[in-house]
CSV table of C-alpha atoms and ligand atoms in Angstrom, one decimal:
chain,number,residue,atom,x,y,z
A,574,UNK,CA,137.5,78.6,100.1
A,575,UNK,CA,135.2,80.9,98.0
A,576,UNK,CA,133.2,83.5,99.6
A,577,UNK,CA,129.9,82.0,101.2
A,578,UNK,CA,126.7,83.4,98.9
A,579,UNK,CA,123.5,83.3,100.4
A,580,UNK,CA,120.2,83.8,99.1
A,581,UNK,CA,120.0,87.5,98.1
A,582,UNK,CA,122.7,90.1,98.6
A,583,UNK,CA,121.5,94.1,99.9
A,584,UNK,CA,121.9,97.1,96.3
A,585,UNK,CA,124.2,99.7,97.3
A,586,UNK,CA,125.0,102.9,95.3
A,587,UNK,CA,128.7,103.4,95.6
A,588,UNK,CA,129.7,105.6,98.6
A,589,UNK,CA,130.4,108.7,96.8
A,590,UNK,CA,126.1,108.3,95.8
A,591,UNK,CA,124.8,107.7,98.7
A,592,UNK,CA,127.2,111.0,100.6
A,593,UNK,CA,126.4,113.2,97.6
A,594,UNK,CA,122.8,112.5,98.5
A,595,UNK,CA,122.5,112.7,102.1
A,596,UNK,CA,125.2,116.1,102.6
A,597,UNK,CA,121.9,119.1,102.8
A,598,UNK,CA,121.3,117.1,106.1
A,599,UNK,CA,124.6,118.1,107.5
A,600,UNK,CA,122.8,121.2,106.8
A,601,UNK,CA,119.5,121.2,107.6
A,602,UNK,CA,119.9,118.6,110.5
A,603,UNK,CA,116.4,117.8,109.4
A,604,UNK,CA,116.6,114.1,110.3
A,605,UNK,CA,113.4,112.7,110.2
A,606,UNK,CA,109.1,113.9,110.7
A,607,UNK,CA,108.9,113.9,106.6
A,608,UNK,CA,111.7,115.7,105.6
A,609,UNK,CA,112.8,117.3,101.5
A,610,UNK,CA,114.2,113.2,101.7
A,611,UNK,CA,110.7,111.4,102.0
A,612,UNK,CA,108.4,114.1,100.2
A,613,UNK,CA,111.1,113.5,97.0
A,614,UNK,CA,111.0,109.8,97.6
A,615,UNK,CA,107.1,109.2,98.0
A,616,UNK,CA,106.6,111.7,94.1
A,617,UNK,CA,109.3,109.0,92.9
A,618,UNK,CA,108.0,106.4,94.0
A,619,UNK,CA,104.4,106.9,93.1
A,620,UNK,CA,105.4,108.2,89.6
A,621,UNK,CA,107.3,104.7,89.5
A,622,UNK,CA,104.8,102.8,90.5
A,623,UNK,CA,102.3,104.2,88.8
A,624,UNK,CA,99.9,105.1,91.5
A,625,UNK,CA,98.1,107.8,92.7
A,626,UNK,CA,98.9,108.1,97.0
A,627,UNK,CA,101.5,106.1,98.6
A,628,UNK,CA,102.3,106.2,102.0
A,629,UNK,CA,105.9,105.7,103.8
A,630,UNK,CA,106.8,104.2,106.9
A,631,UNK,CA,109.5,102.6,108.8
A,632,UNK,CA,109.2,98.5,107.7
A,633,UNK,CA,107.0,96.2,105.8
A,634,UNK,CA,105.3,95.2,108.8
A,635,UNK,CA,104.0,98.5,110.2
A,636,UNK,CA,103.2,98.8,107.1
A,637,UNK,CA,100.7,95.6,107.4
A,638,UNK,CA,99.6,97.2,110.8
A,639,UNK,CA,98.4,100.6,109.8
A,640,UNK,CA,96.5,99.3,106.5
A,641,UNK,CA,94.7,96.9,108.8
A,642,UNK,CA,94.2,99.8,111.4
A,643,UNK,CA,93.1,101.8,108.3
A,644,UNK,CA,90.8,99.8,107.0
A,645,UNK,CA,88.7,99.2,110.3
A,646,UNK,CA,88.7,95.8,110.2
A,647,UNK,CA,87.4,93.6,113.1
A,648,UNK,CA,86.5,90.2,112.9
A,649,UNK,CA,88.5,87.3,111.0
A,650,UNK,CA,90.9,86.9,107.7
A,651,UNK,CA,91.1,84.8,105.7
A,652,UNK,CA,94.9,84.5,104.5
A,653,UNK,CA,98.2,82.1,103.6
A,654,UNK,CA,100.2,80.2,105.4
A,655,UNK,CA,102.1,80.1,103.3
A,656,UNK,CA,104.4,83.7,103.9
A,657,UNK,CA,107.1,85.2,106.2
A,658,UNK,CA,105.2,85.8,110.0
A,659,UNK,CA,104.9,89.4,109.6
A,660,UNK,CA,101.9,89.0,107.7
A,661,UNK,CA,100.0,86.5,110.2
A,662,UNK,CA,101.7,88.8,113.4
A,663,UNK,CA,99.8,92.4,111.5
A,664,UNK,CA,96.8,90.4,111.8
A,665,UNK,CA,97.3,89.4,115.2
A,666,UNK,CA,98.9,92.0,116.9
A,667,UNK,CA,95.1,94.1,116.1
A,668,UNK,CA,92.8,91.3,117.2
A,669,UNK,CA,91.8,89.6,114.5
A,670,UNK,CA,92.0,86.3,114.0
A,671,UNK,CA,93.7,84.7,111.1
A,672,UNK,CA,91.9,82.3,108.8
A,673,UNK,CA,94.8,79.5,107.7
A,674,UNK,CA,93.6,78.9,104.2
A,675,UNK,CA,95.8,77.1,101.8
A,676,UNK,CA,97.5,77.7,98.7
A,677,UNK,CA,97.6,76.3,94.6
A,678,UNK,CA,100.1,74.0,93.8
A,679,UNK,CA,100.8,76.3,90.3
A,680,UNK,CA,102.4,79.4,92.1
A,681,UNK,CA,101.7,79.5,95.4
A,682,UNK,CA,99.4,81.6,95.9
A,683,UNK,CA,96.1,81.8,98.3
A,684,UNK,CA,93.4,79.4,96.5
A,685,UNK,CA,90.3,81.5,95.3
A,686,UNK,CA,87.5,78.7,95.6
A,687,UNK,CA,89.4,77.4,99.1
A,688,UNK,CA,88.9,80.9,100.4
A,689,UNK,CA,85.5,81.1,99.6
A,690,UNK,CA,84.4,78.2,101.2
A,691,UNK,CA,85.7,79.9,104.4
A,692,UNK,CA,83.8,83.0,104.2
A,693,UNK,CA,82.0,83.5,107.5
A,694,UNK,CA,79.2,86.5,108.4
A,695,UNK,CA,82.5,87.4,110.6
A,696,UNK,CA,85.1,88.3,108.0
A,697,UNK,CA,86.3,91.2,107.0
A,698,UNK,CA,89.0,90.7,104.4
A,699,UNK,CA,90.5,88.6,102.7
A,700,UNK,CA,95.0,89.1,102.9
A,701,UNK,CA,96.8,87.3,100.1
A,702,UNK,CA,100.1,87.7,99.4
A,703,UNK,CA,102.1,87.7,95.9
A,704,UNK,CA,104.5,84.9,97.4
A,705,UNK,CA,107.9,85.8,95.7
A,706,UNK,CA,106.2,88.2,92.8
A,707,UNK,CA,103.8,85.6,91.5
A,708,UNK,CA,100.3,88.1,91.2
A,709,UNK,CA,98.0,85.9,93.0
A,710,UNK,CA,94.4,85.9,90.4
A,711,UNK,CA,93.7,89.5,91.8
A,712,UNK,CA,89.4,89.0,88.8
A,713,UNK,CA,89.5,86.3,91.6
A,714,UNK,CA,89.5,87.7,94.8
A,715,UNK,CA,87.8,90.9,92.6
A,716,UNK,CA,85.0,88.9,92.6
A,717,UNK,CA,84.9,87.9,96.2
A,718,UNK,CA,85.2,91.1,97.7
A,719,UNK,CA,82.1,92.5,95.4
A,720,UNK,CA,79.8,89.4,96.7
A,721,UNK,CA,80.3,89.5,99.9
A,722,UNK,CA,81.5,93.1,100.3
A,723,UNK,CA,84.5,92.4,101.8
A,724,UNK,CA,88.7,94.3,101.8
A,725,UNK,CA,91.1,92.6,99.9
A,726,UNK,CA,94.7,93.9,101.4
A,727,UNK,CA,96.9,92.7,99.2
A,728,UNK,CA,100.2,91.6,101.0
A,729,UNK,CA,103.1,93.0,98.1
A,730,UNK,CA,106.1,92.5,100.2
A,731,UNK,CA,107.4,90.4,96.8
A,732,UNK,CA,106.2,93.1,94.2
A,733,UNK,CA,107.8,95.5,94.5
A,734,UNK,CA,107.8,97.3,90.5
A,735,UNK,CA,105.8,94.6,88.9
A,736,UNK,CA,103.0,95.0,86.4
A,737,UNK,CA,99.8,92.5,85.7
A,738,UNK,CA,98.4,93.4,82.8
A,739,UNK,CA,100.8,96.5,82.3
A,740,UNK,CA,99.3,98.1,85.1
A,741,UNK,CA,101.0,98.1,87.9
A,742,UNK,CA,100.8,95.1,90.3
A,743,UNK,CA,100.0,97.6,93.4
A,744,UNK,CA,97.3,99.8,92.0
A,745,UNK,CA,94.6,96.2,92.5
A,746,UNK,CA,92.9,95.4,95.7
A,747,UNK,CA,91.9,97.9,98.7
A,748,UNK,CA,95.7,97.9,99.4
A,749,UNK,CA,98.4,96.4,99.0
A,750,UNK,CA,101.5,97.1,101.0
A,751,UNK,CA,105.5,97.0,100.4
A,752,UNK,CA,108.3,96.0,102.3
A,753,UNK,CA,111.8,98.4,101.4
A,754,UNK,CA,114.3,95.9,104.2
A,755,UNK,CA,117.7,95.7,102.9
A,756,UNK,CA,116.5,91.7,101.5
A,757,UNK,CA,114.1,92.7,99.4
A,758,UNK,CA,115.0,93.8,95.3
A,759,UNK,CA,114.5,97.8,96.3
A,760,UNK,CA,115.1,98.7,99.5
A,761,UNK,CA,115.1,102.1,102.2
A,762,UNK,CA,117.6,100.3,104.7
A,763,UNK,CA,114.3,99.7,106.7
A,764,UNK,CA,111.5,100.6,105.3
A,765,UNK,CA,107.6,99.8,103.4
A,766,UNK,CA,104.8,101.8,102.0
A,767,UNK,CA,101.1,101.7,101.9
A,768,UNK,CA,99.2,102.1,98.7
A,769,UNK,CA,95.9,103.1,97.8
A,770,UNK,CA,93.2,104.0,95.1
A,771,UNK,CA,91.8,105.4,97.9
A,772,UNK,CA,93.1,108.8,98.9
A,773,UNK,CA,91.5,108.7,102.5
A,774,UNK,CA,93.6,105.2,103.3
A,775,UNK,CA,97.0,106.5,103.2
A,776,UNK,CA,96.0,110.2,104.8
A,777,UNK,CA,95.1,108.4,107.6
A,778,UNK,CA,97.7,106.2,108.0
A,779,UNK,CA,100.3,108.5,107.2
A,780,UNK,CA,98.5,110.6,110.3
A,781,UNK,CA,98.8,107.1,111.8
A,782,UNK,CA,102.5,106.9,111.3
A,783,UNK,CA,103.4,110.4,113.3
A,784,UNK,CA,101.1,109.3,116.9
A,785,UNK,CA,98.2,111.2,114.7
A,786,UNK,CA,99.1,114.1,115.6
A,787,UNK,CA,97.2,117.1,113.0
A,788,UNK,CA,98.6,119.5,114.5
A,789,UNK,CA,100.4,120.7,117.6
A,790,UNK,CA,97.5,121.1,119.5
A,791,UNK,CA,95.1,118.3,117.5
A,792,UNK,CA,95.9,114.4,117.8
A,793,UNK,CA,92.9,113.2,115.7
A,794,UNK,CA,93.3,109.2,117.2
A,795,UNK,CA,95.1,106.8,118.9
A,796,UNK,CA,98.7,106.6,116.6
A,797,UNK,CA,101.8,104.5,116.6
A,798,UNK,CA,105.5,106.2,115.5
A,799,UNK,CA,106.5,104.3,112.0
A,800,UNK,CA,107.6,107.2,110.1
A,801,UNK,CA,110.6,106.6,107.3
A,802,UNK,CA,113.2,109.3,108.4
A,803,UNK,CA,115.8,110.6,106.3
A,804,UNK,CA,118.3,108.3,106.0
A,805,UNK,CA,116.2,105.4,104.8
A,806,UNK,CA,114.9,107.8,101.9
A,807,UNK,CA,117.9,108.4,100.2
A,808,UNK,CA,118.9,105.4,100.4
A,809,UNK,CA,115.6,104.8,98.5
A,810,UNK,CA,116.3,107.7,96.0
A,811,UNK,CA,119.5,106.3,95.2
A,812,UNK,CA,118.4,102.5,94.6
A,813,UNK,CA,115.1,104.0,92.1
A,814,UNK,CA,118.4,104.8,90.2
A,815,UNK,CA,119.5,101.9,89.1
A,816,UNK,CA,116.7,99.7,89.5
A,817,UNK,CA,115.9,98.7,86.6
A,818,UNK,CA,119.5,97.0,86.4
A,819,UNK,CA,118.8,95.4,89.0
A,820,UNK,CA,116.8,93.5,87.6
A,821,UNK,CA,117.6,93.6,84.3
A,822,UNK,CA,120.5,91.8,86.4
A,823,UNK,CA,118.4,89.1,88.2
A,824,UNK,CA,116.4,88.7,84.7
A,825,UNK,CA,120.0,87.3,83.4
A,826,UNK,CA,120.0,84.6,86.4
A,827,UNK,CA,116.4,83.3,86.6
A,828,UNK,CA,116.9,82.6,82.9
A,829,UNK,CA,120.5,81.0,83.8
A,830,UNK,CA,118.7,78.4,86.3
A,831,UNK,CA,116.1,77.7,84.1
A,832,UNK,CA,118.4,76.7,81.6
A,833,UNK,CA,120.5,74.8,83.9
A,834,UNK,CA,117.4,72.9,86.0
A,835,UNK,CA,114.7,72.7,83.5
A,836,UNK,CA,115.2,69.3,82.1
A,837,UNK,CA,115.5,68.5,85.5
A,838,UNK,CA,112.5,65.8,86.3
A,839,UNK,CA,113.6,65.8,90.1
A,840,UNK,CA,113.4,70.5,90.8
A,841,UNK,CA,110.5,72.0,89.7
A,842,UNK,CA,110.7,75.8,88.6
A,843,UNK,CA,108.4,78.2,89.2
A,844,UNK,CA,107.2,80.8,86.1
A,845,UNK,CA,105.6,83.3,86.2
A,846,UNK,CA,102.2,83.4,84.1
A,847,UNK,CA,102.8,86.0,81.1
A,848,UNK,CA,99.8,89.1,82.1
A,849,UNK,CA,103.2,89.4,84.4
A,850,UNK,CA,106.5,91.2,84.1
A,851,UNK,CA,107.7,90.3,86.8
A,852,UNK,CA,111.3,91.4,89.6
A,853,UNK,CA,112.8,88.4,89.9
A,854,UNK,CA,112.6,88.9,93.8
A,855,UNK,CA,113.3,85.0,94.5
A,856,UNK,CA,114.3,82.0,92.7
A,857,UNK,CA,111.9,79.0,95.0
A,858,UNK,CA,112.2,75.5,93.4
A,859,UNK,CA,110.5,72.3,94.5
A,860,UNK,CA,112.5,69.9,95.1
A,861,UNK,CA,110.5,66.4,94.5
A,862,UNK,CA,110.1,63.4,95.2
A,863,UNK,CA,111.5,61.8,98.3
A,864,UNK,CA,110.7,64.0,101.2
A,865,UNK,CA,114.4,64.3,102.5
A,866,UNK,CA,115.6,65.6,98.6
A,867,UNK,CA,115.7,69.4,100.1
A,868,UNK,CA,117.1,68.8,103.2
A,869,UNK,CA,119.8,66.7,101.4
A,870,UNK,CA,120.2,69.8,98.7
A,871,UNK,CA,120.6,72.6,100.9
A,872,UNK,CA,122.9,70.8,102.8
A,873,UNK,CA,125.4,69.8,99.9
A,874,UNK,CA,125.4,73.2,99.0
A,875,UNK,CA,126.1,74.2,102.5
A,876,UNK,CA,129.4,72.5,102.5
A,877,UNK,CA,130.2,74.5,99.5
A,878,UNK,CA,129.5,77.8,101.4
A,879,UNK,CA,126.0,78.1,99.9
A,880,UNK,CA,123.0,79.3,101.7
A,881,UNK,CA,120.1,78.5,99.9
A,882,UNK,CA,116.9,79.1,102.5
A,883,UNK,CA,113.8,77.0,103.2
A,884,UNK,CA,111.3,80.1,102.5
A,885,UNK,CA,108.4,78.9,103.6
A,886,UNK,CA,108.6,76.8,106.4
A,887,UNK,CA,108.1,75.8,109.0
A,888,UNK,CA,104.0,76.6,107.1
A,889,UNK,CA,102.6,79.8,110.2
A,890,UNK,CA,100.3,77.3,111.1
A,891,UNK,CA,102.7,74.7,112.7
A,892,UNK,CA,104.6,77.7,113.8
A,893,UNK,CA,104.9,77.4,117.9
A,894,UNK,CA,103.0,81.0,118.1
A,895,UNK,CA,100.3,79.3,116.2
A,896,UNK,CA,99.6,75.9,116.0
A,897,UNK,CA,96.3,74.8,117.0
A,898,UNK,CA,95.1,77.9,117.6
A,899,UNK,CA,93.7,79.3,114.5
A,900,UNK,CA,91.3,76.3,113.5
A,901,UNK,CA,92.8,73.2,111.9
A,902,UNK,CA,91.8,73.8,108.2
A,903,UNK,CA,93.2,71.2,106.2
A,904,UNK,CA,96.5,73.4,104.0
A,905,UNK,CA,97.4,69.5,102.0
A,906,UNK,CA,99.4,72.3,99.1
A,907,UNK,CA,100.8,74.5,101.7
A,908,UNK,CA,101.9,71.5,104.3
A,909,UNK,CA,103.0,70.1,100.8
A,910,UNK,CA,104.8,72.7,98.9
A,911,UNK,CA,106.6,73.5,102.5
A,912,UNK,CA,108.2,70.6,102.9
A,913,UNK,CA,109.7,70.6,99.2
A,914,UNK,CA,110.2,74.6,98.6
A,915,UNK,CA,114.2,76.1,98.8
A,916,UNK,CA,115.0,79.6,97.1
A,917,UNK,CA,118.4,79.3,95.8
A,918,UNK,CA,120.6,83.0,95.7
A,919,UNK,CA,119.1,85.0,93.4
A,920,UNK,CA,120.3,88.7,93.1
A,921,UNK,CA,121.9,90.9,90.3
A,922,UNK,CA,125.5,90.9,90.6
A,923,UNK,CA,125.8,87.3,91.1
A,924,UNK,CA,128.1,85.1,88.7
A,925,UNK,CA,127.3,82.8,86.7
A,926,UNK,CA,129.6,80.5,87.3
A,927,UNK,CA,128.1,80.5,90.7
A,928,UNK,CA,124.8,79.9,88.8
A,929,UNK,CA,126.5,76.9,87.4
A,930,UNK,CA,128.0,75.5,90.7
A,931,UNK,CA,124.6,75.6,92.5
A,932,UNK,CA,123.1,73.6,89.9
A,933,UNK,CA,125.3,71.3,89.3
A,934,UNK,CA,125.7,70.9,92.7
A,935,UNK,CA,122.2,70.3,93.3
A,936,UNK,CA,121.6,67.7,90.2
A,937,UNK,CA,125.3,65.8,91.5
A,938,UNK,CA,123.3,65.3,94.5
A,939,UNK,CA,119.6,64.0,93.0
A,940,UNK,CA,121.5,61.4,91.0
A,941,UNK,CA,123.4,59.7,94.2
B,4,LIG,C1,109.8,91.2,104.3
B,4,LIG,C2,108.3,91.1,104.5
B,4,LIG,C3,107.3,91.4,105.0
B,4,LIG,C4,108.0,92.5,106.4
B,4,LIG,O1,108.3,93.5,105.7
B,4,LIG,P1,110.0,94.1,106.8
B,4,LIG,O2,110.1,95.2,106.3
B,4,LIG,O3,110.7,93.4,106.9
B,4,LIG,O4,109.0,94.7,108.4
B,4,LIG,C5,106.0,91.0,105.3
B,4,LIG,N1,105.5,90.2,104.5
B,4,LIG,C6,106.2,89.9,103.5
B,4,LIG,C7,105.4,88.7,102.6
B,4,LIG,C8,108.2,89.5,103.1
B,4,LIG,O5,108.7,89.5,102.8
């Protein structure tokens, strides 16, 4: 049987490259607490992402929690049920009531018009997700921020390195958080970041992630521990050297899928807006028609040792820990999309012949 194909494959520098990057750590014995590797990656990411300030953290999840705390958010935050559970956990763990809002059918991001209808005097922020690297309606959310005086914090875990209208995607909104988990386009094994044009927010997060320590005798607030360590930062530095190749490689896979599947009536592919320079983080398809078709495709691929994923099913609002707890706003589009969606394998070292095989398995099973 052929090697299993998973939905993604972590980017890896060569052993030699990583060992060369970390070898000085054996001289310094400086393993964490904002050492030279942390500072180096910080500077490199500022430049690569074309932003003024960035705080590096131990994970994407802690980046979300840190952003929520840095803005002192309390009350209600409007967000999407069509995301990874981390987005909602971060809100709830900080005492916030998530208000689930429906998504758009064309790009699966939070629907601005529907979000506006859910704004109440308790609403302090909106947390949209640039899901699959599809950039949200940024102008729409900017308008709501201004009209209602609320914050916009983007969960940008899927949009590393993307631009919208020529500007870094993470420069929009009051803040944007990134995930550098091993399964993401760019990774530091585990890791994440908060980007904000407001440097005081980034400074505050940099203290918070280290217990709120200002200096030996001064602790300014109730912080936590979410520092990125030196080995993580060094992995980031290595991966950043090859990120363009990774994205170009993914683009090739993306285009091959589009070529193979665009005429398949039962499949809807994901297209990017023309103003977006994408990173090809995911290749979601909707399996249209009979609702059983999606699982049929999933099973047929599994038989060939190919593991697509149902990102994002079930909806967060249907999970055991959230069901019925945060209102029962109707979410018809999100319900439909989550029941039809399947994300197919995409990463730069995936072979074109594997893409052809995946597409022919899909077309075969849908013909039956
Ligand atoms: C991966 C991810 C997170 C969490 O990031 P971690 O680095 O795994 O903690 C949050 N939100 C979204 C949308 C994600 O995909």
